[in-house]
mmCIF file of C-alpha atoms in Angstrom:
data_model
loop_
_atom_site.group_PDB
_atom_site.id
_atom_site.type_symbol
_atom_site.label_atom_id
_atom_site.label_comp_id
_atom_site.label_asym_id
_atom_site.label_seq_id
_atom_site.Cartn_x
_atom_site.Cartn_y
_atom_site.Cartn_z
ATOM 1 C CA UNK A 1 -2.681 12.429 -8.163
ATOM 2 C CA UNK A 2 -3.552 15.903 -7.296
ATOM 3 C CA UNK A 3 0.526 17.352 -6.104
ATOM 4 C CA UNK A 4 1.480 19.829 -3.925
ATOM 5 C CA UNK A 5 5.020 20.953 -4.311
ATOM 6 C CA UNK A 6 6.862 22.315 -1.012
ATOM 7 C CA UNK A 7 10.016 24.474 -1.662
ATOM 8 C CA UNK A 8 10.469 25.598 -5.346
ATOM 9 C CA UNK A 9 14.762 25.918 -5.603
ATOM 10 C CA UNK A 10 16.868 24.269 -7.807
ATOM 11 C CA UNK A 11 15.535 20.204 -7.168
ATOM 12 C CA UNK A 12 12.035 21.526 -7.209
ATOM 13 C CA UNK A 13 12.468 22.608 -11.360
ATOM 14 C CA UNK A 14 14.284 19.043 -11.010
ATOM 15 C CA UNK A 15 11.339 17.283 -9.571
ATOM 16 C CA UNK A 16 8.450 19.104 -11.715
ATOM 17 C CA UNK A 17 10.608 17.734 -15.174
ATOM 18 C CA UNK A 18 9.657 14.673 -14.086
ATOM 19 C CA UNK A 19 6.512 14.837 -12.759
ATOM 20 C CA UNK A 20 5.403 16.769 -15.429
ATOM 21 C CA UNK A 21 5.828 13.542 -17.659
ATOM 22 C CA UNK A 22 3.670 11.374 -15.559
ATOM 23 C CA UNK A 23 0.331 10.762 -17.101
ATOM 24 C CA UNK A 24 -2.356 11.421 -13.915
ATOM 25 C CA UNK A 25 -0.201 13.674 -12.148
ATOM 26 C CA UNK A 26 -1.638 17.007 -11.555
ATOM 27 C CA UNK A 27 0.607 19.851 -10.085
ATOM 28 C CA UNK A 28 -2.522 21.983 -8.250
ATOM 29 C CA UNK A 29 -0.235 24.064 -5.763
ATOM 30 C CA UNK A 30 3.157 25.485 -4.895
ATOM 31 C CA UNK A 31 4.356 26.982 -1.371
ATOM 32 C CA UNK A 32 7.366 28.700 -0.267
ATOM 33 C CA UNK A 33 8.335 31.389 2.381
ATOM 34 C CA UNK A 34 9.933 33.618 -0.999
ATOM 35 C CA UNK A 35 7.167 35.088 -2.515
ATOM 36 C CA UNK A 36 9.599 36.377 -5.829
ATOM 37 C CA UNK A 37 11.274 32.822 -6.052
ATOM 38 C CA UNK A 38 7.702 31.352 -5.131
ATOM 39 C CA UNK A 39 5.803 33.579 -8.138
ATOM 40 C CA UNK A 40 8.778 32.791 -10.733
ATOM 41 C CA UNK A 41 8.429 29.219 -10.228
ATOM 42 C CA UNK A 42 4.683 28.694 -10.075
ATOM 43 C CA UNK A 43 4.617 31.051 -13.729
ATOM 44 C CA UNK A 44 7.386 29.085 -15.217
ATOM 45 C CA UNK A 45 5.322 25.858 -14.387
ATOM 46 C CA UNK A 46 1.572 27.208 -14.633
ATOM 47 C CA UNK A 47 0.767 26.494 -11.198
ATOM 48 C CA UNK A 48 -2.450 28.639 -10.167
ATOM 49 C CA UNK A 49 -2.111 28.219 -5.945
ATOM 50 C CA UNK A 50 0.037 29.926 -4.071
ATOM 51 C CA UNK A 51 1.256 29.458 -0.631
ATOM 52 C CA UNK A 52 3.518 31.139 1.377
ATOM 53 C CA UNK A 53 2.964 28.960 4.121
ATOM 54 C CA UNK A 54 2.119 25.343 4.555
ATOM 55 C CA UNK A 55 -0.487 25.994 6.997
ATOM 56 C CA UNK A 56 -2.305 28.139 4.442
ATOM 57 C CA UNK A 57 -1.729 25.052 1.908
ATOM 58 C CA UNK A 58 -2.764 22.165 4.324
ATOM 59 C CA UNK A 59 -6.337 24.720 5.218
ATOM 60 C CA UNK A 60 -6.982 24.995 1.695
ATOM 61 C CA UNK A 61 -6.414 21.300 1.301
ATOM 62 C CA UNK A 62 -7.251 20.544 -2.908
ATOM 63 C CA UNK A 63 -4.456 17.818 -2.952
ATOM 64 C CA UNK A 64 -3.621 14.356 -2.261
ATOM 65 C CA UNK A 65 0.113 14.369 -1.990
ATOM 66 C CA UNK A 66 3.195 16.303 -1.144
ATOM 67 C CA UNK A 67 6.711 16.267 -2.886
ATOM 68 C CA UNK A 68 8.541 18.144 0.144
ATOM 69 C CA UNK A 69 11.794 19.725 -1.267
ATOM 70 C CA UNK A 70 12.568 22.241 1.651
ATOM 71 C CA UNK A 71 16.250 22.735 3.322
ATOM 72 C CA UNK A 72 16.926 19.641 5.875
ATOM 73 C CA UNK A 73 16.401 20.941 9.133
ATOM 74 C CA UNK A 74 12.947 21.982 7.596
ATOM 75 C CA UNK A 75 11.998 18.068 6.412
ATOM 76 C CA UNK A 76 10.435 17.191 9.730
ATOM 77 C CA UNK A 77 8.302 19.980 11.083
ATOM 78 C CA UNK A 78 6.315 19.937 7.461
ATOM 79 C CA UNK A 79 6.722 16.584 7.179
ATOM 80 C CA UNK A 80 4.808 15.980 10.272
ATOM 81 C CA UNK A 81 2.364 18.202 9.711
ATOM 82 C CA UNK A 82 1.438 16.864 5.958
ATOM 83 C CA UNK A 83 1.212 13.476 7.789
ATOM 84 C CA UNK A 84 -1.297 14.782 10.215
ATOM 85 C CA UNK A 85 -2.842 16.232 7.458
ATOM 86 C CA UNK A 86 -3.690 12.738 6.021
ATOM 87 C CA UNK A 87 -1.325 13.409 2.917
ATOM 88 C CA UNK A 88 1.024 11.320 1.242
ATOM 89 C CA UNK A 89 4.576 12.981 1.182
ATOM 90 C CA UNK A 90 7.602 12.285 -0.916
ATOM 91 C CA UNK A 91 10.829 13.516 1.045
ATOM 92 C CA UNK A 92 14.204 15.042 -0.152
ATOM 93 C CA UNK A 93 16.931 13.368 1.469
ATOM 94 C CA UNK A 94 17.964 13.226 4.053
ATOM 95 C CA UNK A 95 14.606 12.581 6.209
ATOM 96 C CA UNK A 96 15.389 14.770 9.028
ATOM 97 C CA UNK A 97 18.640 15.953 10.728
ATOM 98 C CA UNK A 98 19.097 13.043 13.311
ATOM 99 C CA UNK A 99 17.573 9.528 13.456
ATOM 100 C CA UNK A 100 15.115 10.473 16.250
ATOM 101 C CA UNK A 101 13.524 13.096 14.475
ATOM 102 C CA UNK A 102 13.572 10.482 11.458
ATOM 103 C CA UNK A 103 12.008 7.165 13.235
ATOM 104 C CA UNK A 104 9.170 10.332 14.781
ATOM 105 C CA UNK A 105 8.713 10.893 10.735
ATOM 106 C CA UNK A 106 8.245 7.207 10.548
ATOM 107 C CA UNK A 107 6.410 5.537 13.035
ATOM 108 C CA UNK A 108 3.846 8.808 12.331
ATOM 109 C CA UNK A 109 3.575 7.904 8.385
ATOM 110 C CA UNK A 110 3.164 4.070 9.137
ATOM 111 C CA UNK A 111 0.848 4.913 12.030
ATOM 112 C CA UNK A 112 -1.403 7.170 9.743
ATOM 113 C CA UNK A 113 -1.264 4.752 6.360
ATOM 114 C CA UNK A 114 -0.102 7.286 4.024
ATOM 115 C CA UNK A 115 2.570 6.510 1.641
ATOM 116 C CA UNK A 116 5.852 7.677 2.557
ATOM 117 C CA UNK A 117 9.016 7.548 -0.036
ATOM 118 C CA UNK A 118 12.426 9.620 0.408
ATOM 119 C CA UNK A 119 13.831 10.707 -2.429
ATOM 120 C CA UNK A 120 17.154 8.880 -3.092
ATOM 121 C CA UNK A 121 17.227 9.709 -6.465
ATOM 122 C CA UNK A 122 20.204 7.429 -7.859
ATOM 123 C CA UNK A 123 17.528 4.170 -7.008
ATOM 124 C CA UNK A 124 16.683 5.796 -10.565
ATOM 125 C CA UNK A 125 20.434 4.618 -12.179
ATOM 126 C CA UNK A 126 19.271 1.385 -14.026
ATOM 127 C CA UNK A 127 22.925 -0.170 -13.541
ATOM 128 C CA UNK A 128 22.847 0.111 -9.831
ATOM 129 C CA UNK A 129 19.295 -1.777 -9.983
ATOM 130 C CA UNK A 130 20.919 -4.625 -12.119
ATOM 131 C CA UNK A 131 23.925 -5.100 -9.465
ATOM 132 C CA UNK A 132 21.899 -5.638 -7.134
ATOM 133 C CA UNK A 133 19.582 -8.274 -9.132
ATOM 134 C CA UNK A 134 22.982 -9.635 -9.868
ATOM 135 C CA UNK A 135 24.145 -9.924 -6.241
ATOM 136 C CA UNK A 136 20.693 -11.500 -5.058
ATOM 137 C CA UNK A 137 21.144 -14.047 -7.714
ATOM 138 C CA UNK A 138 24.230 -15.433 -6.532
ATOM 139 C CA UNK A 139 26.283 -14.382 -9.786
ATOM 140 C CA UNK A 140 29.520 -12.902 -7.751
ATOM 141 C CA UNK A 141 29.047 -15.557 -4.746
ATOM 142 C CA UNK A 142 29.487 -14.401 -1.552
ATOM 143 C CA UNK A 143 30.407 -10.713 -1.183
ATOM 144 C CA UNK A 144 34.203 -10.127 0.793
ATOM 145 C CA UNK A 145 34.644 -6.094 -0.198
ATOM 146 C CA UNK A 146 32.985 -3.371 -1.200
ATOM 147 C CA UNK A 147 34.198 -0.139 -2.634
ATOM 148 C CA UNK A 148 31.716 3.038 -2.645
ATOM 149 C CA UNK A 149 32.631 6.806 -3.663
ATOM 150 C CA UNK A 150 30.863 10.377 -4.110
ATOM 151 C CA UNK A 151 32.981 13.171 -5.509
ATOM 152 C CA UNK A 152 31.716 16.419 -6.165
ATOM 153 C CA UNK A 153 33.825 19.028 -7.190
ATOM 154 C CA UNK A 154 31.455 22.496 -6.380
ATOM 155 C CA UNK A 155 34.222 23.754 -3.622
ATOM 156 C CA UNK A 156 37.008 24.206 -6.693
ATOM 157 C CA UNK A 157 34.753 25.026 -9.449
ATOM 158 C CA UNK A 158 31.785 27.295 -10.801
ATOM 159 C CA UNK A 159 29.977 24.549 -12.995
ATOM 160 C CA UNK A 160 26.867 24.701 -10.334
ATOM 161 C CA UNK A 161 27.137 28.118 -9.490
ATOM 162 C CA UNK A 162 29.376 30.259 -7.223
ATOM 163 C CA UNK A 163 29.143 29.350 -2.892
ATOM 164 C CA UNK A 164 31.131 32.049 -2.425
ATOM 165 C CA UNK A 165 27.791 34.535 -3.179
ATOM 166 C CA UNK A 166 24.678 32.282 -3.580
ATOM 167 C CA UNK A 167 22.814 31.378 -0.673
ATOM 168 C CA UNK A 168 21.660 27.999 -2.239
ATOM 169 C CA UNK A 169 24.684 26.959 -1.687
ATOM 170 C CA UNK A 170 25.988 28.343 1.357
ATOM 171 C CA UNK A 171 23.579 27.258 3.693
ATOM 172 C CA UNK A 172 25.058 23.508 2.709
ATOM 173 C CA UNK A 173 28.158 24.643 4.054
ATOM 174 C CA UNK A 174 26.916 25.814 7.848
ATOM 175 C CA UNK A 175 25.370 23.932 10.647
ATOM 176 C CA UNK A 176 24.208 26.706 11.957
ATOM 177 C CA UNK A 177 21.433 26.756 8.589
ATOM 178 C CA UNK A 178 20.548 23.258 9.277
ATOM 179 C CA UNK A 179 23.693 20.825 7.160
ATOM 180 C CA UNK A 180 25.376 18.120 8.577
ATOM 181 C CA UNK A 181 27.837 18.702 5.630
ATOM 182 C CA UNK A 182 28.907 16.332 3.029
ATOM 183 C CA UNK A 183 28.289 13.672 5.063
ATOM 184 C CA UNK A 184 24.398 14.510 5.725
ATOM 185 C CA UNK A 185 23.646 15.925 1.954
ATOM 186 C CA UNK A 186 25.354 13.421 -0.185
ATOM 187 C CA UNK A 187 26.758 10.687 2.630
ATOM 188 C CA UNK A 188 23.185 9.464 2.437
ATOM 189 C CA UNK A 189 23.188 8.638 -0.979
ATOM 190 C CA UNK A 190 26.315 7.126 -1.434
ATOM 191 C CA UNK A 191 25.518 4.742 1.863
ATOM 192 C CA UNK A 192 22.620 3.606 0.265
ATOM 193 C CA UNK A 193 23.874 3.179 -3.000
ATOM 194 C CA UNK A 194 26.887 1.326 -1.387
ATOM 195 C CA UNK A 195 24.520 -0.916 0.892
ATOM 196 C CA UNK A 196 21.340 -1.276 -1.929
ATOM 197 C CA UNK A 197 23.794 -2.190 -4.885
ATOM 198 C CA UNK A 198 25.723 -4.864 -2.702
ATOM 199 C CA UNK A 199 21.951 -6.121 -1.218
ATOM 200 C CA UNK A 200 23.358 -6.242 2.116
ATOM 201 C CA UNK A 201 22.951 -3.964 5.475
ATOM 202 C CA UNK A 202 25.703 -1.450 7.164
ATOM 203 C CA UNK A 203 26.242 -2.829 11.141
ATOM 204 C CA UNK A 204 29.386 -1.194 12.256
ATOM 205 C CA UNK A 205 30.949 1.786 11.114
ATOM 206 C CA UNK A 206 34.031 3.989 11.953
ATOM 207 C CA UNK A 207 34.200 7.429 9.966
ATOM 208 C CA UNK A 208 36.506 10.696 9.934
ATOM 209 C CA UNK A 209 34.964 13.819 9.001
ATOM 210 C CA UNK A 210 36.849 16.922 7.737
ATOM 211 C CA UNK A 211 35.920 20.702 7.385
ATOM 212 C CA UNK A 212 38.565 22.772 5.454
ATOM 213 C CA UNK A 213 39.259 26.376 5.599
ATOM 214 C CA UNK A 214 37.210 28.091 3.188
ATOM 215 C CA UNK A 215 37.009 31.857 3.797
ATOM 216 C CA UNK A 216 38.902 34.479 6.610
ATOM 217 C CA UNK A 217 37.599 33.679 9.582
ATOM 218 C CA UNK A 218 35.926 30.262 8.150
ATOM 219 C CA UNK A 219 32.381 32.584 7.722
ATOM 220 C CA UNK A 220 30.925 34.479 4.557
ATOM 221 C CA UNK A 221 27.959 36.984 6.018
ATOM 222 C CA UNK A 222 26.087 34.530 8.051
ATOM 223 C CA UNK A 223 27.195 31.570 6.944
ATOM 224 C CA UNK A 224 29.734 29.720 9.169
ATOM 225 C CA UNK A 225 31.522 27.260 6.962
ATOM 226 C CA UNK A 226 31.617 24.559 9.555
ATOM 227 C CA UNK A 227 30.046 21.616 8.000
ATOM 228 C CA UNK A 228 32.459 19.215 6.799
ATOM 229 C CA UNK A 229 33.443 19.144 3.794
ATOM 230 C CA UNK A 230 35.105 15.433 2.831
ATOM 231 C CA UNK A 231 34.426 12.133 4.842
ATOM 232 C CA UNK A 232 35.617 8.492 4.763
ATOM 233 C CA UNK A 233 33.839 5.668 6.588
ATOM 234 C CA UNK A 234 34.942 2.271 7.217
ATOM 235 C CA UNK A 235 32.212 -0.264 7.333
ATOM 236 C CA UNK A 236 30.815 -4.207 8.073
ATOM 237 C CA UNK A 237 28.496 -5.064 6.278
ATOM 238 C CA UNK A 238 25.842 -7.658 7.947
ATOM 239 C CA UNK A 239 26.845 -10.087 5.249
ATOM 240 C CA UNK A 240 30.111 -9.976 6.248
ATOM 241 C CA UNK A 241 31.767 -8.009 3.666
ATOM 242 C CA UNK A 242 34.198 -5.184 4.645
ATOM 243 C CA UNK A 243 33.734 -1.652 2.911
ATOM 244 C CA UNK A 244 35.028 1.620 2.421
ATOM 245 C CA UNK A 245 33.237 4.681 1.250
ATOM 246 C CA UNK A 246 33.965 8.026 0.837
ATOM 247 C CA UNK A 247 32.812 11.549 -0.269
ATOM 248 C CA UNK A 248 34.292 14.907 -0.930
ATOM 249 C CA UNK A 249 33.483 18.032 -2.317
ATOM 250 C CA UNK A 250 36.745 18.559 -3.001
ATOM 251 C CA UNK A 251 37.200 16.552 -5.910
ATOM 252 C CA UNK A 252 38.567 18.577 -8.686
ATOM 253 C CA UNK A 253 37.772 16.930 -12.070
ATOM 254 C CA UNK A 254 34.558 15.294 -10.802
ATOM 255 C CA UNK A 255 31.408 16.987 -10.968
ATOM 256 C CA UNK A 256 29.018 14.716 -9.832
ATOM 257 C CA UNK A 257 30.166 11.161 -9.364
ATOM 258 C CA UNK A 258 29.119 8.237 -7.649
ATOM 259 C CA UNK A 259 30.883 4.547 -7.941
ATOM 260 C CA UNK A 260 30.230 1.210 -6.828
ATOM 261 C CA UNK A 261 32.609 -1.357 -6.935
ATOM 262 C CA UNK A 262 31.442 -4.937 -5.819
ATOM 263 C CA UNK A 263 33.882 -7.744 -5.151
ATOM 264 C CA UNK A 264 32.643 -11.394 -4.725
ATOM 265 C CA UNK A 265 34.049 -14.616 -4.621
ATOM 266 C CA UNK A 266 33.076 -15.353 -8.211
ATOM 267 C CA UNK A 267 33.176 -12.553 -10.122
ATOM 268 C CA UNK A 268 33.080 -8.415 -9.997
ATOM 269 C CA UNK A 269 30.968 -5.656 -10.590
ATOM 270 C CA UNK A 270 31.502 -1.995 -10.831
ATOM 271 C CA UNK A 271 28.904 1.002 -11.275
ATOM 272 C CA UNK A 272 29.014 4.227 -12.630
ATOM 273 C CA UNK A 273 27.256 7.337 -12.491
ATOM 274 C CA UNK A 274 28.183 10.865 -13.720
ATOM 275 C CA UNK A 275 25.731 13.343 -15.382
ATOM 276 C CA UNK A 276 26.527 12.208 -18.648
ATOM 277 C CA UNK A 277 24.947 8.807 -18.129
ATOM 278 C CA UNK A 278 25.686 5.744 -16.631
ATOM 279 C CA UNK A 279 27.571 2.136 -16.903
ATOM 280 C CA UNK A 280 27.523 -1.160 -15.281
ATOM 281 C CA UNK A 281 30.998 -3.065 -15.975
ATOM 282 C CA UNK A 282 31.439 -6.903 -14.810
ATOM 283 C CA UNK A 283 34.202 -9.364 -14.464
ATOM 284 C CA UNK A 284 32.414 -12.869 -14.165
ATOM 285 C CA UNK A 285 33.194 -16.276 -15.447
ATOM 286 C CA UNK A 286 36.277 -17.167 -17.077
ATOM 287 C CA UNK A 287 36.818 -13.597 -17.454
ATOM 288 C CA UNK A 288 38.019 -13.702 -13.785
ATOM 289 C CA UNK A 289 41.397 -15.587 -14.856
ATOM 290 C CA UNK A 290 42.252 -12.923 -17.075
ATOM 291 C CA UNK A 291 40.845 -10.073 -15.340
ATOM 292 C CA UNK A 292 38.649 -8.815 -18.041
ATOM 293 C CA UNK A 293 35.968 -6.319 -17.591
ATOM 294 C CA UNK A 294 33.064 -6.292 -19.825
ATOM 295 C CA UNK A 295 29.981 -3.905 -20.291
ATOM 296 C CA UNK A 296 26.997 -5.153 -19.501
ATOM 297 C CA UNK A 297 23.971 -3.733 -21.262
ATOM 298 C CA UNK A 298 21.032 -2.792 -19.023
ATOM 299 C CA UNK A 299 17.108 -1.563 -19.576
ATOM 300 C CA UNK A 300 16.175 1.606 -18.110
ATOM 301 C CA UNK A 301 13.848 1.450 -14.548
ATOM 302 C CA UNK A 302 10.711 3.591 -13.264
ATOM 303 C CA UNK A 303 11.654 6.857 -11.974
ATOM 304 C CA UNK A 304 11.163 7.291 -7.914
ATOM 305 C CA UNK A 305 8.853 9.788 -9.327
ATOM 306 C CA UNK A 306 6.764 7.142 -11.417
ATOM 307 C CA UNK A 307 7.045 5.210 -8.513
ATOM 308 C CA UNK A 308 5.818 7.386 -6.126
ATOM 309 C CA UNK A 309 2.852 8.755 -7.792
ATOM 310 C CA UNK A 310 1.964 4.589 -8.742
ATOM 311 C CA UNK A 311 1.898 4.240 -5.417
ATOM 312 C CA UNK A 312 -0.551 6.745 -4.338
ATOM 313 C CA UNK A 313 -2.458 5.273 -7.159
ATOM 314 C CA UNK A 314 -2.464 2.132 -6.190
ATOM 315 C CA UNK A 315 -1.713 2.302 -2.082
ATOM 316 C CA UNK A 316 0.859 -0.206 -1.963
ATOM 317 C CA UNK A 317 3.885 1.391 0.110
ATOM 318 C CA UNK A 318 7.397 1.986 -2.425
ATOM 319 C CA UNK A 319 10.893 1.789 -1.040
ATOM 320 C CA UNK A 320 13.092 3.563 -0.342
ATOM 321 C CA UNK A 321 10.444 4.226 2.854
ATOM 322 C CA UNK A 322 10.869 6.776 6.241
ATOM 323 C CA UNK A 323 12.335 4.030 8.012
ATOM 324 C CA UNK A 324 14.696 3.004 5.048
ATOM 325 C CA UNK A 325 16.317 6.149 5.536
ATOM 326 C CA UNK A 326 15.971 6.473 8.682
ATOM 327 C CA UNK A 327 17.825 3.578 9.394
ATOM 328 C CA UNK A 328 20.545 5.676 6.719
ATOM 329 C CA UNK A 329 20.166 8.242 9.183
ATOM 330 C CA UNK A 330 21.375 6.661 12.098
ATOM 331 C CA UNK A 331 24.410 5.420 10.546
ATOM 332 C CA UNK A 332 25.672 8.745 9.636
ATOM 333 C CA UNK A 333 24.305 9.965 13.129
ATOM 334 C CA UNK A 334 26.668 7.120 14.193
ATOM 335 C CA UNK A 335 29.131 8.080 11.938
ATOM 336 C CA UNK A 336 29.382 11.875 13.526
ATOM 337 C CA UNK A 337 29.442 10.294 16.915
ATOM 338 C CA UNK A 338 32.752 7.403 16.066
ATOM 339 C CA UNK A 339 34.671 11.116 14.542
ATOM 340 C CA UNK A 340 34.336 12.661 18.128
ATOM 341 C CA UNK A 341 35.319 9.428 20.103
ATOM 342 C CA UNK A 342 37.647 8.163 17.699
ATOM 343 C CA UNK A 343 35.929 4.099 18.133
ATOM 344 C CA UNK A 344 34.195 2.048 15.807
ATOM 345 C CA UNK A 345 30.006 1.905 17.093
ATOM 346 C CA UNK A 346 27.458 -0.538 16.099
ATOM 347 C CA UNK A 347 24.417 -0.090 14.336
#
């Protein structure tokens, strides 16, 4: 797989780690809009074409795929344009910045045949994958409640870098430079984490965003700091389960953590995931009398990365797919629209 690489920040040194480890995957070409961040990135990773626009990278044409890693509001017009291009494209999440723009992403990419994948990167968590295996075998018994948390703590602490003076960061904190906040960046992830690991789909929600003061005036240069900052989401699950899932960037002592908890008739289960690594915890059997939690050991999983570039390989469409997450998308487009009229909406 000859890849083209589309935005070269921070995930894009993330991405080329792992692609770089994939035997018949060929970076042949970088683009971005910087040409200082664009030059740094493409010597660091001995890539010999340059782009500074995607136009000049879709005329040139030497490659078979795309890996697009460009701000959201950004996702759809190159999206659409490597579709019409005949090029398979892996996304960053979240697809686009509303669900119409999304299912237009989609219905293009299925219409066209090219493989389409969005990158939710914890489908890589091996634990998560075993709940789920667990839940579809009937091991818990029906699913009644579901727990499901992101906490980030980036707002109280310097461990990623400083918002206060990096753009990378500050763009996340302003609609007006294309975020829907917490709930658009990470919201997605921890929704389909939530939903994936329990094997079940979200079909009513009710959710209350928050944006907190973060500078005089709530702007820093030309950054409005109006994205919100913390949300939490009450959910039905089509299975019937009830759930609750939150996020925050706000949460001191947490750098990066997701967690699943999954309750079922018969037994337990609770993921997870911090940067240190992983764990899948389980309270089945007779354990369930005493309330006993036990690790449970699990193999390690393809990367989405492995996945994706299989994929191309072999043509047979991945998930998560476009209309995966856009399907995600509507439910936090949903979820914006239940904080303004203050009712729960179906999916």
């Amino acid at each position: 797989m000859r890849l083209l690489v589309l935005g070269t920040g921070v995930m894009a040194k993330n991405q080329l780690t792992h692609f770089s480890k994939i035997d018949g995957v060929t970076v042949v070409g970088a683009v971005d809009t910087d040409p200082d961040r664009l030059s740094a990135f493409a010597d660091k990773f001995g890539i010999e074409q340059r782009f500074l626009s995607l136009d000049q990278a879709i005329a040139w044409g030497e490659f078979d795929a795309a890996t697009n890693i460009t701000p959201d509001r950004v996702h759809h017009p190159t999206t659409m344009a490597l579709i019409a291009a005949g090029k398979h494209v892996l996304c960053e999440k979240p697809l686009a910045e509303n669900y119409p723009k999304a299912l237009e992403m989609t219905e293009a990419a299925e219409k066209a045949g090219v493989i389409n994948m969005v990158n939710l990167t914890y489908r890589n968590v091996a634990p998560l994958q075993r709940a789920r295996e667990m839940v579809l075998s009937g091991e818990l018994g029906t699913i009644k409640h579901v727990e499901a948390s992101y906490l980030q703590s980036w707002l109280v602490s310097r461990a990623w870098g400083d918002w206060r003076t990096e753009s990378t960061w500050l763009w996340r904190l302003s609609t007006g430079h294309g975020s829907n906040g917490v709930l658009g960046d990470v919201g997605i992830h921890i929704l389909d984490f939530a939903a994936y690991g329990a094997a079940t789909d979200i079909d009513h929600v009710f959710a209350r965003l928050k944006t907190f003061n973060k500078a005089p005036g709530g702007q820093i240069g030309e950054y409005m700091l109006d994205a919100n900052d913390s949300f939490t989401m009450s959910v039905d699950f089509a299975n019937g389960a009830l759930g609750v899932i939150h996020a925050s960037r706000w949460a001191t002592g947490h750098l990066n953590e997701l967690k699943l908890r999954i309750y079922g008739e018969r037994g337990s289960l609770e993921v997870i995931h911090r940067p240190a690594g992983s764990e899948l915890r389980g309270c089945l059997g007779d354990d369930v009398e005493t309330a006993t939690w036990k690790e449970i050991e699990v193999p390690p999983v393809p990367t989405n990365y492995q996945r994706f570039a299989e994929a191309v390989a072999s043509g047979i469409q991945p998930d998560p797919n476009f209309r995966h997450a856009a399907n995600l998308q509507k439910v936090l487009d949903l979820a914006m629209e239940t904080e303004r009229e203050r009712r729960e909406l179906k999916v």
